[in-house]
Amino acid sequence: MAETVTRDDEVSGSDTVSAANRFGVFSERLRDSLEGRSGTWLAKSIGAAPSTVNSWLKGESEPGLTYLVACANVLERNVAWLATGEGPSSPGESGAQPRAANPQDQFVGIPRYDVQLSAGGGGFAQRAELLDEIPFTPKFLRRKLGRGTTRDLVMVEVAGDSMEPTLSDGDLVMIDTSSRTVNDGLFALVWEDALLVKRLRRAVDGLLIISDNSDLYEPMLLPRSRGDEVQVVGRVRWVARVV
């Protein structure tokens, strides 16, 4: 079993003026997305402390990746838009074009975060800051994923050995945060304060949480009565690694 990790759900905005400005822009998008609902409502909906949400709304800090995805889910916003302001704000919007990382070559960028997904070995997420965007062509996305846009896609790094040989320490995975219906597949999830990547499979009496490295890690069965302990972030759709 991957060990429980501690996450830092805020990035301090007091270090630089540029950071404060960035947080302020995020706070505007968050306030607009609330559409009159209170920060207390949002805090209760995502399991955060009201003071934490209040800090986001004041532009003093911004959420880590797990809370960012949770906010996007309950507010029905695209996670990339909520984080960066780029692309359509809502999953159902059409006609909005993804930001071109290189318009001349018709690339589109998928946001990459500095948070790590633990796959054993004690990897942990201390911050969830937007690092950059990984460029892909729409043609590649259509061929591999059946879609030509980057909406709801994020890139993060895997840490640990529990998913070997499928995923290795240092692999870069693409997560579709709009695909959270659990069947037999690889998913990013939050469980016991840990941000993990595991194989999930529905069972008659609960949810199987499986590590592909079965020689070292046994599968775990989470009873139906404890199903709300797991927050599914999204499905792993693609992986890149150094060979």
XYZ file of C-alpha atoms in Angstrom:
243
model
C 0.000 0.000 0.000
C 1.321 3.447 -0.877
C 2.052 5.309 2.306
C -0.150 8.148 3.450
C 1.182 11.510 2.390
C 0.685 15.039 3.569
C -0.314 17.630 1.042
C 0.164 21.367 1.241
C -3.123 22.694 -0.115
C -2.003 26.289 -0.441
C 0.797 28.188 -2.108
C 1.640 31.339 -0.208
C 0.994 34.535 -2.123
C 3.031 36.864 0.051
C 6.460 36.196 -1.451
C 6.293 38.343 -4.580
C 4.056 40.914 -6.209
C 3.792 38.734 -9.326
C 2.505 35.819 -7.246
C -0.044 38.097 -5.600
C -1.239 39.295 -8.987
C -1.533 35.704 -10.227
C -3.543 34.671 -7.166
C -5.749 37.745 -7.563
C -6.685 36.763 -11.113
C -7.518 33.248 -9.908
C -9.681 34.674 -7.128
C -11.721 36.610 -9.692
C -12.428 33.448 -11.666
C -13.331 31.608 -8.474
C -15.706 34.364 -7.321
C -17.369 34.511 -10.731
C -17.778 30.730 -10.737
C -19.540 30.773 -7.366
C -22.406 32.684 -9.017
C -23.630 34.116 -5.736
C -22.948 31.051 -3.619
C -20.878 31.527 -0.491
C -17.328 30.548 0.271
C -18.694 28.503 3.172
C -20.773 26.493 0.700
C -17.703 25.843 -1.447
C -15.608 24.831 1.570
C -18.237 22.316 2.668
C -18.640 20.979 -0.884
C -14.934 20.205 -1.351
C -14.011 19.345 2.246
C -11.773 22.369 2.825
C -11.554 24.713 5.790
C -13.622 27.913 5.333
C -10.526 29.979 6.141
C -8.666 28.245 3.292
C -11.378 29.072 0.756
C -11.585 32.614 2.115
C -7.851 32.984 1.466
C -8.381 31.952 -2.170
C -11.285 34.375 -2.580
C -9.202 37.232 -1.152
C -6.380 36.495 -3.591
C -3.942 35.628 -0.797
C -3.276 32.066 -1.970
C -4.502 29.492 -4.462
C -5.428 25.806 -4.161
C -3.236 22.817 -4.854
C -4.163 20.428 -7.652
C -6.521 18.249 -5.604
C -8.576 21.184 -4.368
C -8.373 22.837 -7.784
C -9.943 19.767 -9.405
C -12.537 19.554 -6.621
C -13.480 23.216 -7.155
C -13.766 22.689 -10.901
C -16.024 19.672 -10.364
C -18.506 21.273 -7.959
C -18.537 24.599 -9.837
C -18.880 22.846 -13.217
C -15.841 24.577 -14.661
C -12.952 23.305 -16.748
C -9.950 22.786 -14.495
C -7.549 24.341 -17.033
C -9.701 27.469 -17.306
C -10.040 27.791 -13.544
C -6.259 27.492 -13.145
C -5.113 29.642 -16.074
C -8.092 31.454 -17.597
C -7.385 29.774 -20.935
C -9.931 27.874 -23.016
C -13.681 27.512 -22.402
C -14.819 28.044 -18.829
C -17.414 25.269 -18.758
C -17.274 21.660 -20.016
C -20.389 22.144 -22.143
C -19.122 25.211 -24.003
C -18.424 24.892 -27.700
C -16.683 27.077 -30.222
C -13.893 28.136 -27.882
C -10.501 27.118 -29.155
C -7.722 25.776 -26.908
C -4.717 28.008 -26.501
C -2.098 27.347 -29.139
C 1.342 26.724 -27.687
C 2.749 27.268 -31.164
C 0.097 28.633 -33.564
C 2.382 28.298 -36.576
C 2.710 24.547 -36.056
C -0.868 24.225 -34.735
C 0.138 22.830 -31.364
C -2.112 22.952 -28.325
C -0.799 22.951 -24.769
C -1.802 20.686 -21.870
C -1.006 22.231 -18.447
C 1.691 20.433 -16.448
C 1.720 20.723 -12.662
C 4.580 20.146 -10.261
C 2.497 17.831 -8.055
C 3.524 14.157 -7.981
C 1.156 11.195 -8.046
C 2.320 8.634 -5.526
C 2.690 5.070 -6.805
C 4.374 3.753 -3.674
C 7.745 4.830 -2.368
C 6.374 7.782 -0.408
C 6.082 10.349 -3.190
C 4.102 13.346 -2.017
C 2.635 16.622 -3.193
C 3.861 19.703 -1.352
C 2.691 22.171 -3.974
C 0.534 22.091 -7.052
C 1.777 24.951 -9.176
C 1.317 25.290 -12.892
C 4.764 24.729 -14.414
C 4.204 25.019 -18.139
C 2.251 23.454 -20.975
C 3.228 20.315 -22.874
C 2.548 20.780 -26.603
C 0.576 18.249 -28.629
C -0.951 18.412 -32.074
C -4.744 18.093 -32.355
C -4.123 15.287 -34.856
C -2.197 13.301 -32.220
C -4.931 13.836 -29.618
C -7.618 12.722 -32.045
C -5.651 9.619 -32.993
C -4.768 8.606 -29.434
C -7.720 9.915 -27.429
C -10.472 10.430 -29.970
C -10.526 14.181 -29.320
C -8.728 17.218 -30.695
C -8.916 19.567 -27.707
C -7.052 19.789 -24.402
C -10.134 20.563 -22.334
C -10.068 18.825 -18.902
C -6.572 17.382 -19.500
C -3.638 17.856 -17.095
C -0.105 16.424 -16.963
C 1.583 15.302 -13.734
C 4.530 13.123 -12.710
C 4.364 9.650 -11.137
C 6.423 8.834 -8.034
C 7.115 5.361 -6.652
C 7.170 1.756 -7.851
C 3.776 0.266 -6.973
C 2.416 0.553 -10.526
C 5.397 -1.021 -12.287
C 5.727 -2.195 -14.988
C 2.735 -0.175 -16.225
C 3.968 3.105 -14.732
C 7.438 3.857 -13.402
C 8.889 6.482 -11.106
C 9.302 9.714 -13.083
C 6.769 8.891 -15.801
C 4.641 11.790 -17.020
C 0.947 10.929 -17.224
C -1.961 12.681 -18.889
C -5.135 12.746 -16.797
C -8.630 13.405 -18.131
C -10.396 15.101 -15.214
C -13.777 14.794 -16.955
C -13.565 10.979 -16.944
C -14.260 9.912 -13.358
C -16.649 6.983 -13.839
C -14.847 4.009 -12.332
C -14.431 0.799 -14.280
C -11.328 -1.292 -14.891
C -8.671 1.322 -15.606
C -5.925 3.581 -14.272
C -7.096 6.574 -12.275
C -5.644 9.427 -10.262
C -7.386 9.578 -6.902
C -7.225 11.138 -3.477
C -7.450 8.683 -0.587
C -6.425 9.191 3.044
C -4.927 12.594 2.135
C -2.706 10.939 -0.486
C -2.744 11.769 -4.186
C -2.313 8.376 -5.859
C -2.422 6.622 -9.196
C -3.957 3.133 -9.039
C -5.958 0.646 -11.036
C -9.596 0.813 -9.930
C -12.137 -1.948 -10.407
C -15.711 -2.195 -9.190
C -16.486 -5.268 -7.085
C -19.765 -6.628 -5.759
C -18.924 -5.546 -2.230
C -16.939 -2.388 -2.898
C -14.037 -0.862 -4.811
C -10.805 -2.700 -5.584
C -7.708 -0.475 -5.425
C -4.988 -2.356 -7.276
C -1.231 -1.856 -7.593
C 0.146 -3.476 -10.754
C 3.361 -4.368 -8.901
C 1.567 -7.291 -7.212
C 4.792 -8.890 -5.945
C 5.231 -6.033 -3.478
C 1.756 -4.537 -3.068
C -1.473 -6.399 -2.368
C -4.831 -5.173 -3.720
C -7.092 -3.383 -1.265
C -10.879 -3.640 -1.058
C -12.692 -0.510 0.039
C -16.204 -1.471 1.239
C -19.190 0.307 -0.272
C -19.866 1.915 3.100
C -16.523 3.747 2.801
C -16.807 4.663 -0.875
C -17.004 8.383 -0.138
C -13.456 8.249 1.262
C -12.068 8.165 -2.291
C -12.147 11.186 -4.586
C -11.499 10.230 -8.198
C -9.529 13.006 -9.918
C -9.608 11.509 -13.417
C -8.578 8.692 -15.715
C -4.989 8.235 -16.889
C -5.145 8.440 -20.673
C -1.505 8.555 -21.818
C 2.005 8.163 -20.417
C 5.457 9.425 -21.450
C 8.734 8.037 -20.131
C 12.470 8.174 -20.678
C 13.947 4.927 -22.058
